[in-house]
PDB file of C-alpha atoms in Angstrom:
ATOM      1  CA  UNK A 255    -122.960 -33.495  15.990  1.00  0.00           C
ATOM      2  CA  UNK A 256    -123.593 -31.237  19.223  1.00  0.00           C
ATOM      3  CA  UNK A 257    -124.567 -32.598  22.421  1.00  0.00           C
ATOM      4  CA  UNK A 258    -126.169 -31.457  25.661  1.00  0.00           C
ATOM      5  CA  UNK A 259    -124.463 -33.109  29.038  1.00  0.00           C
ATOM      6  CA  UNK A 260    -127.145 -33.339  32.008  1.00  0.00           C
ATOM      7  CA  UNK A 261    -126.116 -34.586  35.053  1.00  0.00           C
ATOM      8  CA  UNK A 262    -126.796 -33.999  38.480  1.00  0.00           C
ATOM      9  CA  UNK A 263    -123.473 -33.942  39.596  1.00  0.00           C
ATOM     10  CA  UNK A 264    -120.933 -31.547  38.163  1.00  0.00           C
ATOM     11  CA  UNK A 265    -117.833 -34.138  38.138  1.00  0.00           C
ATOM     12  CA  UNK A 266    -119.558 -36.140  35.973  1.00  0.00           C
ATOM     13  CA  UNK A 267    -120.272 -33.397  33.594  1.00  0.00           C
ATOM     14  CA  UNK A 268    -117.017 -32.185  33.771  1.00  0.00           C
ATOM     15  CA  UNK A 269    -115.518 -36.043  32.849  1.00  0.00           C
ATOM     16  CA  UNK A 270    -118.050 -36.244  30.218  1.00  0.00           C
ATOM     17  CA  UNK A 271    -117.192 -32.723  28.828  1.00  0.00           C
ATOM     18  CA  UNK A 272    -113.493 -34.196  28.698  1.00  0.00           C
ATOM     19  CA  UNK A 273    -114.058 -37.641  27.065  1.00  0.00           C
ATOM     20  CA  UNK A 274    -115.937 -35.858  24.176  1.00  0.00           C
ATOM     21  CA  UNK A 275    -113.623 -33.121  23.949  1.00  0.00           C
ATOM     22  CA  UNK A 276    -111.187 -35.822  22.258  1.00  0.00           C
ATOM     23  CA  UNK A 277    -113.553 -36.130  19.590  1.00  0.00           C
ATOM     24  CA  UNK A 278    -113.352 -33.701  16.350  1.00  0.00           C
ATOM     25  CA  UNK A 279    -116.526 -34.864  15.113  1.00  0.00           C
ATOM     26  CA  UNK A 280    -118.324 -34.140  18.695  1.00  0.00           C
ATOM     27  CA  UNK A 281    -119.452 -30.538  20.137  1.00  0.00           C
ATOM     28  CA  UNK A 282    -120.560 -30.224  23.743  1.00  0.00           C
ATOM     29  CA  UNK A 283    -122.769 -27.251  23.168  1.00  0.00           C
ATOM     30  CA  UNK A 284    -123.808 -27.353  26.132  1.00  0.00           C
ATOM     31  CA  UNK A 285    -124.391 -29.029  29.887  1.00  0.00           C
ATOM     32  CA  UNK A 286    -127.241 -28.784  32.643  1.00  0.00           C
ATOM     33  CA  UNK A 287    -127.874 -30.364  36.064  1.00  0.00           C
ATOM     34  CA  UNK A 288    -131.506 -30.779  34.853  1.00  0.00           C
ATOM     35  CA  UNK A 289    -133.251 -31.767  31.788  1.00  0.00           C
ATOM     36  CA  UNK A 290    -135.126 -27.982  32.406  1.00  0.00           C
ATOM     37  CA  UNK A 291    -132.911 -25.794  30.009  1.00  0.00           C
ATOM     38  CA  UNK A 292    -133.785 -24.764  26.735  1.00  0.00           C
ATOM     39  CA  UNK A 293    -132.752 -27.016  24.069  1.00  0.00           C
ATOM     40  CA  UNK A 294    -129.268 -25.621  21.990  1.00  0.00           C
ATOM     41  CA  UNK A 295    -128.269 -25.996  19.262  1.00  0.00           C
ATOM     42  CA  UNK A 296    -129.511 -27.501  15.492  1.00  0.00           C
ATOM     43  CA  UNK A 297    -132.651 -29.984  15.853  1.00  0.00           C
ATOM     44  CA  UNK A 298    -130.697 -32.874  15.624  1.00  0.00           C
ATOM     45  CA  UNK A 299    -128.999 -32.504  18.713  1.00  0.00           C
ATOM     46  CA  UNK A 300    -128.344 -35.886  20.544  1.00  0.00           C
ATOM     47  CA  UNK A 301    -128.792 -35.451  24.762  1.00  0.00           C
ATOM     48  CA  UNK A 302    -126.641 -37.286  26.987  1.00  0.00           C
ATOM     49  CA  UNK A 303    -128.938 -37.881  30.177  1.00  0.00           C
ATOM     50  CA  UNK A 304    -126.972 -39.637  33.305  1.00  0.00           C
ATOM     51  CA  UNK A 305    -129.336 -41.224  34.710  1.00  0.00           C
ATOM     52  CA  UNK A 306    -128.047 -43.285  37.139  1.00  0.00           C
ATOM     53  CA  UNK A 307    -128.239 -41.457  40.536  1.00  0.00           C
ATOM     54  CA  UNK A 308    -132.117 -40.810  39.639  1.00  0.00           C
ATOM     55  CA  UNK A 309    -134.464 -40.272  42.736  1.00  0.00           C
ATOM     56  CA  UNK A 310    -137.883 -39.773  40.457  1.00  0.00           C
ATOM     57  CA  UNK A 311    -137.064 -42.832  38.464  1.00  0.00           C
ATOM     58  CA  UNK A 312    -135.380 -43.361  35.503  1.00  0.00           C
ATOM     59  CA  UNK A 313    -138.365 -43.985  32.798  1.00  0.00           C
ATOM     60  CA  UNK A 314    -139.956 -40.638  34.535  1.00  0.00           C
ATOM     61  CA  UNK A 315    -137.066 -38.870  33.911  1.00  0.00           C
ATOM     62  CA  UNK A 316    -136.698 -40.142  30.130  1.00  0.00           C
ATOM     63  CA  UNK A 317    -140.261 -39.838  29.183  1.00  0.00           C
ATOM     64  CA  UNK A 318    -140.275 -36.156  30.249  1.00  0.00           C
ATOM     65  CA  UNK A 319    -136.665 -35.493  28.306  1.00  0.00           C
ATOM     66  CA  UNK A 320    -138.652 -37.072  25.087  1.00  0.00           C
ATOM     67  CA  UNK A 321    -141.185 -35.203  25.613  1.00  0.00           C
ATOM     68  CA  UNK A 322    -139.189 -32.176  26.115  1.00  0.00           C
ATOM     69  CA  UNK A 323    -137.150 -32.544  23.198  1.00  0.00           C
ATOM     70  CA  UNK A 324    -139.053 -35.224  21.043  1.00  0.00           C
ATOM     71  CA  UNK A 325    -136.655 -34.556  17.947  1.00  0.00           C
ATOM     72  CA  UNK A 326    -133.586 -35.438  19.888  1.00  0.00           C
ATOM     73  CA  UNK A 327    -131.498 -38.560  20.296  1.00  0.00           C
ATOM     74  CA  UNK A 328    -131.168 -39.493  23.812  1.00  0.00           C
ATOM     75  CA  UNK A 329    -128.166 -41.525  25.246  1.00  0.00           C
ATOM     76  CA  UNK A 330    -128.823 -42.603  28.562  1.00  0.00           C
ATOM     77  CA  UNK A 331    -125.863 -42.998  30.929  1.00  0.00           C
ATOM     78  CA  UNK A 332    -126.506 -45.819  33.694  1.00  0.00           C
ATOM     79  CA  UNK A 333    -124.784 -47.445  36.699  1.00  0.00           C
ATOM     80  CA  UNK A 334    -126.927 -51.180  36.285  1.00  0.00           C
ATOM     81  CA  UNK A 335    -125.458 -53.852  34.234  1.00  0.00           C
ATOM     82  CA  UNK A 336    -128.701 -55.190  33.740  1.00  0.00           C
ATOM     83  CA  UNK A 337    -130.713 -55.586  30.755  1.00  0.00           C
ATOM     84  CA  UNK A 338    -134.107 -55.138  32.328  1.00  0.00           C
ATOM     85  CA  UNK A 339    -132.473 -51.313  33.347  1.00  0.00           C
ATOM     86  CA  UNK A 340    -131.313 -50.720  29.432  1.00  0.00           C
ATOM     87  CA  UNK A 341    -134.786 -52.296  28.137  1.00  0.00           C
ATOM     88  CA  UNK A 342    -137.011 -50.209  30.482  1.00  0.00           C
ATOM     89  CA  UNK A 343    -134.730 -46.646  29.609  1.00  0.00           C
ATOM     90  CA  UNK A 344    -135.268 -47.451  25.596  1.00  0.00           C
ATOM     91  CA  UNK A 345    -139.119 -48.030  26.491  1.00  0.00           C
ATOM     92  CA  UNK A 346    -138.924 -44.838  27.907  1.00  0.00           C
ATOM     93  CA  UNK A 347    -137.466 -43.299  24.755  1.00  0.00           C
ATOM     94  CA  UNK A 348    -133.898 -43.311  25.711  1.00  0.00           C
ATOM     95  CA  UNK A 349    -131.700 -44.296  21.954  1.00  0.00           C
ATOM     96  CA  UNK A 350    -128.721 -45.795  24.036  1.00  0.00           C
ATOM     97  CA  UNK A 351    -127.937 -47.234  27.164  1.00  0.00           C
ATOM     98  CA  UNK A 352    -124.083 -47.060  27.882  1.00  0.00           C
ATOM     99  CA  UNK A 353    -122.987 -47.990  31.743  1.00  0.00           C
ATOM    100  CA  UNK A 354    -121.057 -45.098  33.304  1.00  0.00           C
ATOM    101  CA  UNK A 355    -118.224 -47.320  33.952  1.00  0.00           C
ATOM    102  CA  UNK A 356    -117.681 -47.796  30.090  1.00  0.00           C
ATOM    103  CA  UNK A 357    -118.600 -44.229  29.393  1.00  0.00           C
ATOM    104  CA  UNK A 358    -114.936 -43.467  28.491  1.00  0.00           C
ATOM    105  CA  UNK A 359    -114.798 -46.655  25.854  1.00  0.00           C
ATOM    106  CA  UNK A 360    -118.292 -46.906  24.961  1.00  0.00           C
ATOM    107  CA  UNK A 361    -119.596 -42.879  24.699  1.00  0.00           C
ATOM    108  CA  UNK A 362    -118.112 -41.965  21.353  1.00  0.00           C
ATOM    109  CA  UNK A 363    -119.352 -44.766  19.643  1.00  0.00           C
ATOM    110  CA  UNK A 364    -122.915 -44.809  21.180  1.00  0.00           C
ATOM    111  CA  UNK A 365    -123.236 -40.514  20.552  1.00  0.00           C
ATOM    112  CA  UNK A 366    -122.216 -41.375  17.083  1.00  0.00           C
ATOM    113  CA  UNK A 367    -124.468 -44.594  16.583  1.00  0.00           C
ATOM    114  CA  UNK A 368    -127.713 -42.161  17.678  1.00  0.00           C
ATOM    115  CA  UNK A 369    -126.990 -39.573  15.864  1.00  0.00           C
ATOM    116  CA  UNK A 370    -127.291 -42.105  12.975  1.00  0.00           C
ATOM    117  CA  UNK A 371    -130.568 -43.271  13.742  1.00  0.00           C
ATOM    118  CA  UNK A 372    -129.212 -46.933  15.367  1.00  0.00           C
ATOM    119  CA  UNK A 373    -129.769 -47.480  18.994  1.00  0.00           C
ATOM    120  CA  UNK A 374    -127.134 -48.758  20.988  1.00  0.00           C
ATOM    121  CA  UNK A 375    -126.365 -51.188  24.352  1.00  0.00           C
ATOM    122  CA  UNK A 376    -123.186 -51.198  25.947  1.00  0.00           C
ATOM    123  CA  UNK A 377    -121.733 -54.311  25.041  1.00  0.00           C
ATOM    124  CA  UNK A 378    -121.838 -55.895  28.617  1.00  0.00           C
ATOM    125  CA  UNK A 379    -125.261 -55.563  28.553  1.00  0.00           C
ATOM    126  CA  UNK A 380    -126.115 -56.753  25.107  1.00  0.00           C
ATOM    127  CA  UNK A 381    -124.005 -59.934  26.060  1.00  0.00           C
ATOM    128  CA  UNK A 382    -126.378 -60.498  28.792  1.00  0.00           C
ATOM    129  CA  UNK A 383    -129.429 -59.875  26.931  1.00  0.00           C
ATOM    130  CA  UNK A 384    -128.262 -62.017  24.296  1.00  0.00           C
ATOM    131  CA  UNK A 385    -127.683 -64.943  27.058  1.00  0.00           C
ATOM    132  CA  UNK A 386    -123.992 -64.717  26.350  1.00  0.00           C
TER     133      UNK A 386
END
């Protein structure tokens, strides 16, 4: 699977870059500070959009990666542990929602569940959606 990092800020592309990087089965073939780049790589690349420091809003921001790269499978990374944040980002056509605090834990298993077709919640989330 290959996988394009954007992110605003270049520390968190730079930890994201390093989390994967301990993954065989996971290329970063790339890594923007805007969803404006060409898409790289085979069609079934999966896009890891940070979303969480946002100023146009995150559904905005989704919508126009989907639209920009409608074969793609998009993991959004997010700062809210809320499920009304992870339900409005897979509205928006994000395939994940994993909260950058659990990016280290939860990334590897989220890239790999969209790049199967599944969506995926970080589990804090789900547990609150679930009324757990």
């Amino acid at each position: 699977m290959t996988t394009l990092i954007i992110s605003a800020d270049a520390a968190t592309r730079t930890h994201l870059r390093a989390v994967l990087a301990r993954c065989s089965d996971i290329d970063t073939v790339s890594e923007a500070d805007s969803a404006e780049p060409p898409l790289v790589g085979d069609p079934h690349t999966v896009i890891l959009a940070d979303v969480s420091d946002e100023t146009k809003g995150v559904p905005g921001t989704l919508r126009g990666i989907r639209a920009r790269y409608p074969r793609a499978s998009i993991l959004a990374l997010g700062s809210y542990c809320d499920s009304r944040f992870a339900v409005r980002a897979l509205h928006a056509g994000a395939n994940a929602y994993v909260l950058r605090e659990r990016s280290s834990e939860d990334l590897a298993g989220a890239l790999r569940a969209v790049d199967s077709g599944r969506v995926y919640v970080s589990p804090g989330i789900a547990g609150i959606a679930a009324g757990d």
